[in-house]
XYZ file of C-alpha atoms in Angstrom:
692
model
C 0.194 -0.066 -0.066
C 1.179 3.526 -0.928
C -0.603 4.987 2.019
C -1.375 3.402 5.768
C -4.229 3.857 7.872
C -4.179 4.041 11.474
C -6.338 5.420 14.419
C -4.307 7.079 17.920
C -6.925 7.945 20.184
C -9.747 9.462 18.779
C -7.596 10.628 15.588
C -7.126 8.697 12.460
C -3.402 8.763 10.483
C -3.242 8.316 6.658
C 0.606 8.144 6.019
C 1.373 8.796 2.606
C 4.127 5.908 1.721
C 5.321 6.237 -1.711
C 9.337 6.768 -1.761
C 10.919 8.933 -2.769
C 9.004 12.151 -1.925
C 5.070 10.230 -1.805
C 4.306 10.782 -4.981
C 0.195 11.395 -5.856
C 0.308 8.575 -7.848
C -3.262 6.756 -8.313
C -2.833 3.794 -5.829
C -1.479 6.911 -3.582
C -4.868 8.888 -3.883
C -7.012 6.122 -3.787
C -5.565 4.736 -0.257
C -5.996 8.233 0.690
C -9.731 8.519 -0.190
C -10.703 4.907 1.147
C -8.803 6.065 4.254
C -10.610 9.820 4.543
C -13.864 7.387 3.935
C -12.849 4.961 6.656
C -12.577 7.527 8.975
C -16.090 9.380 8.519
C -17.446 6.063 8.648
C -16.239 5.377 12.281
C -17.940 6.814 14.778
C -14.766 6.547 17.585
C -13.085 8.940 15.121
C -13.124 12.939 15.599
C -10.332 14.371 13.471
C -8.326 12.674 10.120
C -4.478 13.820 9.796
C -2.567 13.112 6.684
C 1.203 13.114 6.911
C 3.689 11.413 4.621
C 6.413 9.045 5.526
C 9.806 9.269 5.059
C 11.517 12.906 4.162
C 9.061 14.195 2.211
C 4.928 15.347 3.160
C 4.785 14.846 -0.587
C 6.705 16.196 -3.764
C 3.335 16.109 -5.551
C 2.030 14.360 -8.813
C 4.274 10.807 -9.148
C 6.052 11.337 -12.116
C 6.045 7.711 -12.879
C 2.782 8.276 -14.051
C 3.376 11.636 -16.637
C 2.431 11.446 -19.935
C 0.161 8.125 -18.907
C -3.655 7.415 -18.270
C -3.307 7.237 -14.744
C -2.343 10.580 -14.643
C -6.054 11.868 -14.764
C -7.778 8.697 -13.776
C -10.221 8.537 -10.745
C -9.799 9.264 -8.228
C -8.172 12.810 -9.671
C -6.032 14.763 -7.395
C -9.492 16.833 -7.784
C -11.435 14.346 -7.016
C -9.235 13.439 -3.664
C -9.046 17.108 -2.835
C -13.181 17.648 -3.127
C -13.777 14.627 -0.789
C -10.938 16.009 1.581
C -12.270 19.559 1.613
C -15.918 18.337 1.701
C -15.016 15.617 4.824
C -17.768 16.055 7.790
C -14.967 15.703 9.842
C -12.303 18.123 10.033
C -8.749 17.418 8.193
C -4.893 18.230 8.731
C -1.985 18.000 6.995
C 0.818 17.427 9.066
C 3.557 19.394 6.716
C 7.339 18.312 7.062
C 10.436 18.648 4.667
C 9.249 18.837 1.709
C 5.356 19.651 0.630
C 5.457 20.689 -3.740
C 2.994 21.058 -6.201
C -0.099 18.441 -6.128
C 1.148 17.934 -2.116
C 0.440 21.821 -1.647
C -2.404 21.408 -3.279
C -3.893 18.409 -1.282
C -2.664 20.385 1.820
C -4.501 23.456 0.696
C -7.758 21.623 0.179
C -7.134 20.013 4.184
C -9.663 22.363 6.743
C -6.033 22.641 9.101
C -2.058 22.963 8.544
C 0.263 22.413 11.260
C 3.863 22.574 9.809
C 7.625 22.070 11.611
C 10.696 24.644 10.577
C 12.614 23.960 7.705
C 9.865 22.128 5.055
C 10.361 23.373 1.527
C 7.150 24.938 0.449
C 6.963 25.495 -3.578
C 4.490 24.974 -6.624
C 7.027 24.263 -9.055
C 5.045 23.509 -12.338
C 5.906 26.335 -14.139
C 9.706 24.674 -14.367
C 7.438 21.848 -16.076
C 5.779 24.475 -18.431
C 3.117 24.047 -16.949
C 0.786 25.616 -14.360
C -0.549 23.963 -10.985
C -3.715 22.242 -11.672
C -5.501 21.181 -8.648
C -6.722 24.371 -7.178
C -3.065 25.861 -6.304
C -3.636 28.933 -8.047
C -6.914 29.369 -6.691
C -6.609 28.402 -3.354
C -2.814 29.775 -2.565
C -3.677 33.764 -3.112
C -6.027 32.867 -0.487
C -3.770 31.841 2.308
C -0.582 33.735 1.337
C -2.333 37.141 -0.365
C -1.997 38.174 -3.734
C 1.768 39.151 -4.396
C 3.330 36.191 -2.150
C 1.527 33.458 -4.100
C 1.875 35.171 -7.423
C 6.270 35.308 -6.859
C 5.737 31.718 -5.427
C 3.588 30.500 -8.693
C 5.606 32.434 -11.704
C 8.903 31.202 -9.848
C 8.571 27.829 -9.102
C 10.942 28.966 -6.164
C 10.427 26.907 -3.111
C 9.964 28.797 0.430
C 10.850 27.294 4.205
C 8.265 26.889 5.843
C 8.913 28.945 8.891
C 9.092 32.313 7.025
C 5.080 31.766 6.113
C 4.594 30.766 9.347
C 2.621 33.988 10.050
C 0.015 33.615 6.847
C -2.808 31.703 6.922
C -1.175 28.911 4.994
C -0.528 27.347 8.634
C -2.262 27.434 11.258
C 0.485 26.445 14.175
C 4.402 25.743 13.521
C 5.610 22.372 15.128
C 8.191 22.275 17.851
C 9.151 18.849 18.559
C 7.926 16.082 17.180
C 5.345 16.828 14.409
C 2.759 14.030 14.842
C 2.268 14.097 18.652
C 2.127 18.300 17.942
C -0.321 17.433 15.064
C -2.351 15.171 17.094
C -2.226 17.775 20.258
C -3.828 20.296 17.851
C -5.920 17.880 16.505
C -7.796 17.483 20.003
C -7.680 21.041 20.314
C -10.192 21.727 17.214
C -12.304 18.346 16.740
C -14.906 19.708 17.862
C -15.180 23.225 16.232
C -17.791 24.263 13.273
C -18.279 25.039 10.426
C -15.337 23.578 9.133
C -12.777 26.056 7.530
C -12.174 26.068 3.676
C -9.700 28.012 2.042
C -11.952 28.018 -0.568
C -14.618 30.304 1.526
C -11.658 33.301 2.141
C -11.384 36.182 -0.170
C -8.270 37.850 -1.902
C -7.816 41.445 -0.950
C -5.494 43.148 -2.470
C -6.386 47.232 -2.998
C -5.802 48.295 -6.977
C -5.663 44.667 -7.492
C -5.945 45.714 -11.116
C -3.142 47.934 -11.675
C -0.903 44.717 -9.748
C -1.844 42.257 -12.082
C -1.508 44.349 -14.871
C 2.320 45.691 -13.936
C 2.954 42.180 -13.399
C 1.866 41.105 -16.909
C 4.070 43.316 -18.197
C 7.116 42.140 -15.717
C 6.366 38.501 -16.560
C 6.301 38.661 -20.486
C 9.435 40.651 -20.379
C 11.425 37.897 -18.498
C 9.459 35.213 -19.349
C 11.097 34.944 -22.997
C 9.468 32.078 -25.171
C 7.684 30.285 -22.620
C 3.908 30.911 -22.399
C 3.661 29.271 -18.629
C 4.552 32.273 -16.424
C 2.311 35.059 -17.941
C -0.617 31.717 -18.571
C -0.180 31.216 -14.158
C -0.253 35.240 -14.167
C -4.009 35.072 -15.719
C -4.840 32.123 -13.350
C -3.835 33.741 -10.372
C -5.932 36.969 -11.002
C -9.038 34.331 -12.138
C -8.735 33.674 -7.994
C -9.499 37.727 -7.586
C -12.041 38.539 -10.186
C -13.827 35.128 -10.692
C -16.231 32.876 -8.068
C -14.162 29.934 -6.758
C -15.417 27.139 -9.403
C -15.275 29.081 -12.145
C -11.525 29.963 -10.942
C -10.753 26.334 -10.784
C -12.130 25.652 -14.165
C -10.618 28.168 -15.645
C -7.053 27.204 -14.164
C -7.763 23.460 -15.327
C -8.112 24.764 -19.419
C -5.206 26.813 -19.497
C -3.260 23.489 -17.742
C -4.928 21.407 -20.094
C -3.761 24.444 -23.389
C -0.197 24.866 -21.946
C 0.322 21.024 -21.284
C 0.067 20.539 -25.372
C 2.531 23.323 -26.000
C 5.930 21.885 -26.854
C 7.684 23.921 -24.594
C 6.197 22.224 -22.029
C 6.783 18.941 -23.796
C 10.863 19.915 -24.422
C 10.601 20.835 -20.187
C 8.980 17.675 -19.616
C 10.856 15.564 -22.007
C 14.599 17.076 -20.516
C 13.096 16.634 -16.984
C 12.806 12.845 -17.501
C 15.859 13.090 -19.945
C 17.893 13.932 -16.854
C 16.859 11.332 -14.574
C 16.794 8.758 -17.335
C 20.648 9.755 -17.882
C 21.506 8.021 -14.598
C 20.046 4.344 -15.549
C 23.065 2.213 -17.163
C 21.106 -1.077 -18.505
C 24.333 -3.181 -17.440
C 24.823 -1.598 -14.514
C 22.092 -1.933 -11.956
C 21.301 0.518 -9.347
C 22.160 -1.827 -6.275
C 26.227 -1.764 -7.885
C 28.855 -1.341 -5.309
C 30.250 2.235 -5.053
C 34.000 2.964 -4.349
C 34.196 5.141 -1.345
C 35.291 9.252 -2.960
C 36.862 11.006 -0.105
C 40.036 13.264 -1.889
C 40.795 13.886 -4.909
C 43.379 14.434 -7.152
C 43.689 16.931 -9.843
C 46.640 16.557 -12.766
C 47.089 20.054 -14.454
C 46.099 23.382 -12.410
C 45.093 25.578 -15.300
C 41.599 26.625 -16.643
C 39.856 23.537 -16.500
C 41.951 21.795 -13.617
C 40.866 24.552 -11.437
C 37.660 24.451 -12.349
C 37.698 20.649 -11.951
C 38.992 21.370 -8.609
C 36.559 23.738 -7.492
C 33.698 21.028 -8.484
C 34.989 18.623 -5.765
C 35.783 21.559 -3.053
C 32.074 22.396 -3.710
C 31.090 18.979 -2.893
C 33.320 18.970 -0.144
C 35.912 15.999 -1.263
C 39.736 17.861 -0.027
C 41.730 18.207 -3.295
C 45.541 18.138 -4.231
C 46.471 19.568 -7.325
C 49.410 18.780 -9.418
C 51.949 20.776 -11.985
C 55.325 20.509 -13.197
C 56.264 23.415 -12.521
C 55.489 25.972 -8.756
C 54.412 29.135 -10.444
C 52.083 27.649 -12.748
C 50.857 25.777 -9.460
C 50.809 29.044 -7.886
C 48.987 30.929 -10.508
C 46.518 28.239 -10.708
C 45.501 28.144 -6.892
C 45.290 32.025 -6.727
C 42.965 31.729 -9.570
C 40.703 29.378 -7.361
C 41.216 31.661 -4.339
C 40.465 34.928 -6.805
C 37.045 32.853 -7.700
C 36.310 32.302 -4.498
C 36.712 36.204 -3.767
C 34.080 36.990 -6.352
C 31.587 34.354 -5.519
C 31.751 36.037 -1.241
C 31.786 39.762 -2.930
C 28.303 38.794 -4.669
C 27.186 37.542 -0.993
C 26.829 33.904 -2.337
C 29.666 32.620 0.010
C 30.108 33.093 3.817
C 33.926 34.309 4.969
C 33.751 30.542 6.738
C 32.705 28.909 3.878
C 35.658 30.354 2.038
C 38.269 29.668 4.519
C 36.802 26.248 4.428
C 36.960 25.701 0.529
C 40.200 27.171 -0.093
C 41.634 24.951 3.094
C 40.343 22.114 1.372
C 42.761 22.542 -1.817
C 46.548 21.588 -1.414
C 49.174 21.735 -4.193
C 52.356 19.446 -4.708
C 54.719 19.401 -8.005
C 55.456 15.520 -6.832
C 53.354 12.752 -8.053
C 53.956 10.763 -5.097
C 52.105 12.804 -2.687
C 49.147 11.894 -4.625
C 49.064 8.171 -4.176
C 46.377 8.206 -1.804
C 43.515 10.022 -3.554
C 40.248 7.536 -4.403
C 40.056 9.928 -7.407
C 42.223 11.575 -9.715
C 41.339 13.480 -12.894
C 44.017 14.090 -15.510
C 43.236 17.849 -17.432
C 46.366 18.561 -18.779
C 47.237 19.623 -22.730
C 44.837 17.495 -25.093
C 47.777 15.497 -26.717
C 48.014 11.527 -26.674
C 52.086 11.999 -26.128
C 51.568 13.595 -23.397
C 48.270 11.442 -22.082
C 50.888 8.800 -22.179
C 53.287 10.024 -19.850
C 50.714 11.036 -17.697
C 48.870 7.665 -17.238
C 51.881 5.803 -16.920
C 53.337 7.982 -14.101
C 49.475 7.362 -12.698
C 49.855 4.050 -12.872
C 52.991 3.695 -11.380
C 51.775 5.777 -7.783
C 48.446 5.273 -7.339
C 47.077 3.198 -4.690
C 45.047 -0.013 -5.302
C 41.193 0.661 -6.387
C 41.971 4.460 -6.894
C 40.108 5.619 -10.128
C 42.261 7.291 -13.138
C 39.606 9.709 -14.954
C 40.718 11.560 -18.036
C 39.728 15.006 -19.401
C 39.780 14.160 -22.604
C 37.226 15.825 -24.427
C 38.426 13.740 -28.328
C 41.273 11.383 -27.925
C 40.746 7.354 -27.664
C 40.043 6.063 -23.898
C 40.567 2.813 -24.869
C 44.363 3.504 -25.783
C 44.660 6.292 -22.845
C 43.782 3.106 -20.673
C 45.769 0.615 -22.135
C 49.190 2.865 -20.785
C 48.167 1.288 -17.488
C 47.763 -2.109 -16.014
C 44.240 -1.723 -14.713
C 42.455 -0.320 -17.435
C 39.529 -1.387 -15.540
C 39.856 2.178 -13.205
C 40.367 4.360 -16.083
C 37.262 5.930 -16.966
C 36.458 9.671 -19.271
C 34.986 12.698 -17.098
C 34.953 14.926 -19.866
C 34.275 18.202 -17.880
C 33.222 21.377 -19.820
C 34.463 24.901 -19.638
C 34.145 26.460 -17.261
C 34.161 23.266 -14.905
C 33.056 25.417 -12.140
C 29.713 26.477 -13.716
C 28.525 24.045 -16.827
C 26.189 21.525 -15.352
C 27.381 18.875 -18.115
C 29.902 15.801 -17.537
C 30.314 12.963 -20.687
C 30.953 10.174 -18.404
C 33.484 7.876 -21.147
C 33.226 4.057 -20.927
C 36.033 2.129 -21.763
C 35.732 -1.004 -23.241
C 37.712 -2.642 -20.073
C 35.769 0.074 -17.616
C 34.420 -1.664 -14.304
C 31.097 -1.426 -13.561
C 31.642 -0.074 -10.579
C 33.781 2.523 -11.200
C 31.056 3.923 -13.724
C 28.553 3.392 -11.137
C 31.103 5.336 -8.728
C 31.579 8.271 -11.449
C 28.016 8.350 -12.215
C 26.805 8.590 -8.351
C 29.963 11.292 -7.588
C 28.516 13.731 -11.209
C 24.940 14.188 -8.863
C 27.587 14.522 -5.310
C 29.065 17.650 -7.907
C 25.854 18.363 -9.475
C 26.567 17.842 -12.535
C 24.578 16.068 -15.219
C 26.630 12.642 -16.024
C 25.835 11.378 -19.310
C 27.529 8.108 -20.278
C 28.943 7.414 -23.816
C 31.121 5.151 -25.314
C 34.901 5.511 -27.053
C 34.909 7.006 -30.225
C 36.494 10.446 -31.452
C 34.722 13.343 -30.011
C 32.477 11.347 -27.678
C 28.553 12.763 -28.226
C 28.953 15.906 -27.495
C 32.318 17.235 -29.769
C 31.994 14.809 -33.014
C 28.274 15.916 -33.451
C 29.841 19.826 -33.055
C 32.413 19.198 -35.648
C 29.089 18.647 -38.144
C 28.092 21.658 -36.851
C 31.290 23.389 -37.067
C 31.668 22.610 -40.609
C 28.407 23.731 -42.192
C 29.363 26.664 -40.504
C 32.627 27.289 -42.270
C 30.537 26.443 -45.584
C 28.304 28.604 -45.204
C 31.046 31.007 -44.688
C 32.205 30.339 -48.034
C 29.290 30.263 -50.108
C 27.722 33.835 -48.450
C 27.200 34.173 -44.369
C 29.364 36.052 -42.212
C 29.869 35.229 -38.786
C 27.786 37.735 -37.303
C 24.916 36.798 -39.303
C 25.165 32.890 -38.334
C 25.333 33.689 -34.804
C 22.486 35.928 -34.420
C 20.629 33.409 -36.724
C 21.713 30.580 -34.094
C 20.852 32.955 -31.099
C 17.722 34.054 -32.182
C 16.782 30.506 -32.935
C 17.406 30.133 -28.837
C 21.355 29.216 -28.785
C 23.212 30.531 -26.194
C 25.690 31.755 -28.386
C 26.548 30.883 -32.016
C 29.269 29.252 -33.353
C 31.757 31.524 -34.146
C 31.008 33.485 -30.859
C 31.327 29.943 -29.443
C 34.789 29.464 -30.838
C 35.927 32.626 -29.670
C 35.241 32.010 -25.697
C 36.710 28.375 -26.118
C 40.376 29.129 -28.379
C 40.222 28.822 -31.913
C 43.436 27.069 -31.477
C 41.410 23.943 -29.922
C 39.879 23.781 -33.727
C 42.413 24.185 -35.395
C 44.899 21.338 -33.456
C 42.099 18.848 -33.986
C 41.606 19.517 -37.971
C 45.750 19.610 -37.799
C 44.731 15.557 -36.689
C 42.198 14.724 -38.968
C 43.984 16.616 -42.098
C 45.932 13.369 -41.441
C 44.021 10.689 -40.042
C 40.530 11.045 -42.172
C 41.627 13.400 -45.383
C 38.191 13.081 -47.077
C 36.741 14.780 -44.715
C 36.324 18.050 -45.918
C 36.862 21.407 -43.854
C 36.098 24.939 -45.055
C 39.815 26.741 -44.699
C 38.350 30.288 -43.089
C 38.999 29.379 -39.752
C 42.972 27.975 -40.419
C 43.168 31.120 -42.642
C 41.801 33.215 -38.950
C 44.600 30.934 -36.409
C 47.581 31.884 -39.323
C 46.812 35.180 -38.346
C 47.054 34.760 -34.117
C 42.992 35.627 -33.891
C 42.503 32.614 -31.089
C 39.547 34.157 -29.652
C 38.939 36.433 -26.634
C 41.716 35.242 -24.900
C 44.319 37.006 -27.421
C 41.361 39.819 -27.742
C 40.722 39.118 -31.428
C 39.096 35.820 -33.205
C 36.051 36.207 -35.842
C 35.754 39.319 -33.660
C 37.876 41.723 -31.972
C 37.530 42.212 -28.397
C 37.987 45.214 -26.157
C 40.344 44.797 -23.011
C 37.700 44.033 -20.174
C 34.832 43.403 -22.459
C 33.772 40.422 -23.828
C 31.552 41.504 -26.375
C 32.100 40.854 -29.624
C 32.756 43.499 -32.155
C 32.563 42.706 -36.191
C 35.352 42.780 -37.694
C 36.185 43.733 -40.867
C 39.440 42.483 -41.277
C 37.928 39.058 -40.640
C 35.047 39.567 -43.191
C 37.242 41.131 -45.829
C 39.270 37.274 -45.395
C 36.248 35.485 -45.726
C 34.707 37.453 -49.016
C 38.369 37.074 -50.545
C 38.881 33.194 -49.327
C 35.356 32.860 -51.535
C 36.950 34.820 -54.107
C 39.696 32.467 -53.777
C 38.172 29.371 -54.505
C 36.104 31.127 -57.246
C 32.462 30.961 -55.680
C 30.033 33.179 -56.201
C 28.623 34.373 -52.857
C 24.829 34.514 -52.266
C 22.252 35.699 -49.922
C 21.561 33.173 -47.022
C 18.352 33.233 -45.353
C 18.488 32.592 -41.416
C 16.201 29.768 -41.780
C 18.699 27.823 -43.902
C 21.549 28.986 -41.741
C 18.980 26.737 -38.496
C 17.984 24.096 -40.671
C 21.956 23.441 -41.761
C 23.601 23.604 -38.012
C 20.848 21.830 -36.140
C 20.134 19.307 -38.959
C 23.903 18.606 -39.121
C 24.208 17.753 -35.518
C 20.532 15.329 -35.684
C 22.663 13.007 -38.501
C 25.141 12.905 -36.489
C 23.891 11.980 -33.586
C 21.621 9.330 -35.314
C 24.916 7.861 -36.500
C 25.534 7.676 -32.593
C 22.710 6.298 -31.071
C 22.653 3.601 -34.012
C 26.632 2.804 -33.150
C 25.123 2.486 -29.622
C 27.774 5.373 -28.465
C 24.945 6.642 -26.538
C 22.419 5.146 -24.895
C 19.346 6.740 -25.949
C 18.052 9.547 -27.795
C 17.061 11.411 -24.817
C 20.694 11.047 -23.616
C 21.791 12.917 -26.524
C 19.391 16.156 -25.947
C 20.841 15.904 -22.462
C 24.461 16.538 -23.761
C 23.447 19.313 -25.545
C 20.852 21.323 -23.209
C 23.619 21.269 -20.274
C 26.612 21.346 -22.092
C 26.586 23.105 -25.846
C 23.616 26.132 -24.842
C 20.625 24.275 -27.401
C 17.286 26.323 -26.050
C 15.872 24.282 -23.047
C 12.696 25.087 -24.545
C 13.406 22.993 -27.801
C 13.594 20.253 -25.936
C 17.822 19.295 -27.532
C 18.291 18.196 -31.382
C 16.863 14.562 -31.487
C 13.356 16.256 -29.687
C 13.326 18.878 -31.784
C 13.921 16.533 -34.691
C 10.949 14.983 -34.102
C 8.867 17.704 -33.362
C 9.636 19.492 -36.795
C 9.175 15.496 -38.215
C 11.743 12.722 -38.982
C 10.548 13.133 -42.946
C 10.474 17.036 -42.985
C 14.450 16.958 -41.760
C 15.158 14.256 -44.500
C 13.667 16.231 -47.283
C 15.489 19.473 -46.239
C 18.778 16.940 -46.186
C 18.071 15.561 -49.392
C 17.719 19.640 -50.462
C 21.525 20.616 -48.842
C 22.759 17.518 -50.616
C 22.403 19.363 -54.032
C 24.919 22.202 -52.960
C 28.189 22.640 -52.246
C 29.847 19.664 -49.940
C 26.741 17.483 -50.500
C 28.920 14.871 -49.474
C 28.063 15.445 -45.381
C 24.849 15.269 -45.945
C 24.696 11.698 -46.219
C 21.316 10.523 -44.338
C 22.065 7.737 -41.400
C 20.453 4.701 -41.891
C 18.827 4.775 -38.523
C 17.133 8.466 -39.446
C 15.694 7.154 -42.729
C 14.520 3.894 -41.380
C 12.607 5.572 -38.463
C 11.120 8.527 -40.971
C 10.260 5.586 -43.464
C 8.146 3.897 -40.186
C 6.208 7.617 -39.289
C 8.767 7.144 -36.133
C 10.719 9.167 -33.894
C 14.174 9.348 -31.689
C 12.732 9.883 -28.456
């Protein structure tokens, strides 16, 4: 049973018990309804208490039921709330730890609410592109007032229960044991009639029309392409302007509209995609993990420093290893400065600052890191350099230590073969800046042990990253795809585009930054090094030479103050560079290409479909476990617009047949060989299926 029933004195206690957060799935809803009816039929019962087992009152809807008929099957959440609200005996919600979404809506349907301090109270539905659909937009303003309720619903941000203690949301804050306090409260109010109902309260707000109009204007300006925040304002407005039952119906209609939007589907896809990424078919969740109590990082540069900060932020002490004292001092100083900046912004206390800085040490001697539980190599992306490092690590690291490489493209199996313990080697590809970016590509070598993979996945959660598993191939998931995207961006320059136009088209589509601004940020010399390797290893792949010409001009990007764009000291803004545009136009002429006007639509299609086609190959080869993993890589590591759900979800939305038709058209143009469709894409399109 996902809800237990017991009687204590003259109170019935219904305990939600559906781990991990007591989601209100069909069986739980049915059990609570049965419990309320049973209590009403028992003459000895004077009051009913609803609470949650474990670490939550209720986190809301059961996510396992999303997009299934059970989500709306009877008793629905509306029915459950109506049964509770209509009960002839007082129903008390005893709230602790987590009370969110449908859980809060259920509590608002109860006659009374008591809570312990520290409970997280929220209606976070807006983060899934929807709004509270079981009365939350109508009841919350009646207990918190218009302004506070609107802020909570539009932001979806949790608020600690003690901050709401003086509002009508809670009848009493309980010190000590929650259930003991709830039973005492039940005895006090057992005979009080009539029973109070939140629906009967009025929302009083002087000049509410002006406030609501101000809210609409503000939310519209801030919500960009997402429709849910503005609909939340309209639903809350109904709590002031309509009768309760009409407001409930209005909320329901808006909820149903939002569920159908592509934006909401994309956000829900990302929500489930993040959870799915942690599941590995042949590595069960029960796989034992190795303890990670200390870490070492080889290389104290930008990447190494960022990686070290991740460990320290999670309470894991780190030793940084460098070859020169000067480089080590510089790396540690940079980390200190990053933490000082965070402290200046008020996001870090002096105590936490001292604690974190105190967890970082440095050394020039490999022997000093031998006892670390995990070591992450973050040295130059060149196989000879990696070989020297891993041979040394194999000598000094204790048995059972995890040897991780931050390689972004190189063959992890070859790196593992430099050691006598390939089972302990794994790829941990962090993204720059490593202390900020959410993505961690976890590369599984052919010899990587199950417990090493399980430990690395668990570690990714601990350091607050989205871990996505990739097989071994050149570039893994993200960089292998971005190479095709970058190739198309280069071709567009030769055919008639300029960096600013291409970037603007992609940014209008929703990317955080276009390909050329991204190149300038990452360093154009990195791509140059990869292309030089490609020219030798894969001479059949054709690249535009514009990027090479740019690098020959010494324009490596922001770090040199000049790349595809010009930069000013202390200013990260990209300024169009006439010298670069002239170089591009001359290069087209040298190739004998007559430049043409290229539409923004063509730019977007060529770049995004290049990602999709390569991703289909990656999926077919088993490099990625599932299409949603590829979407998570792009949403969390490459700035793909969240409201479009990632490249695979976007292709599904457009329709795979339409994607193929566009590719066939591009195949007739210059460099048509780049548009050979992946067999999986062809097959799914023919069968009318989708990636996800």
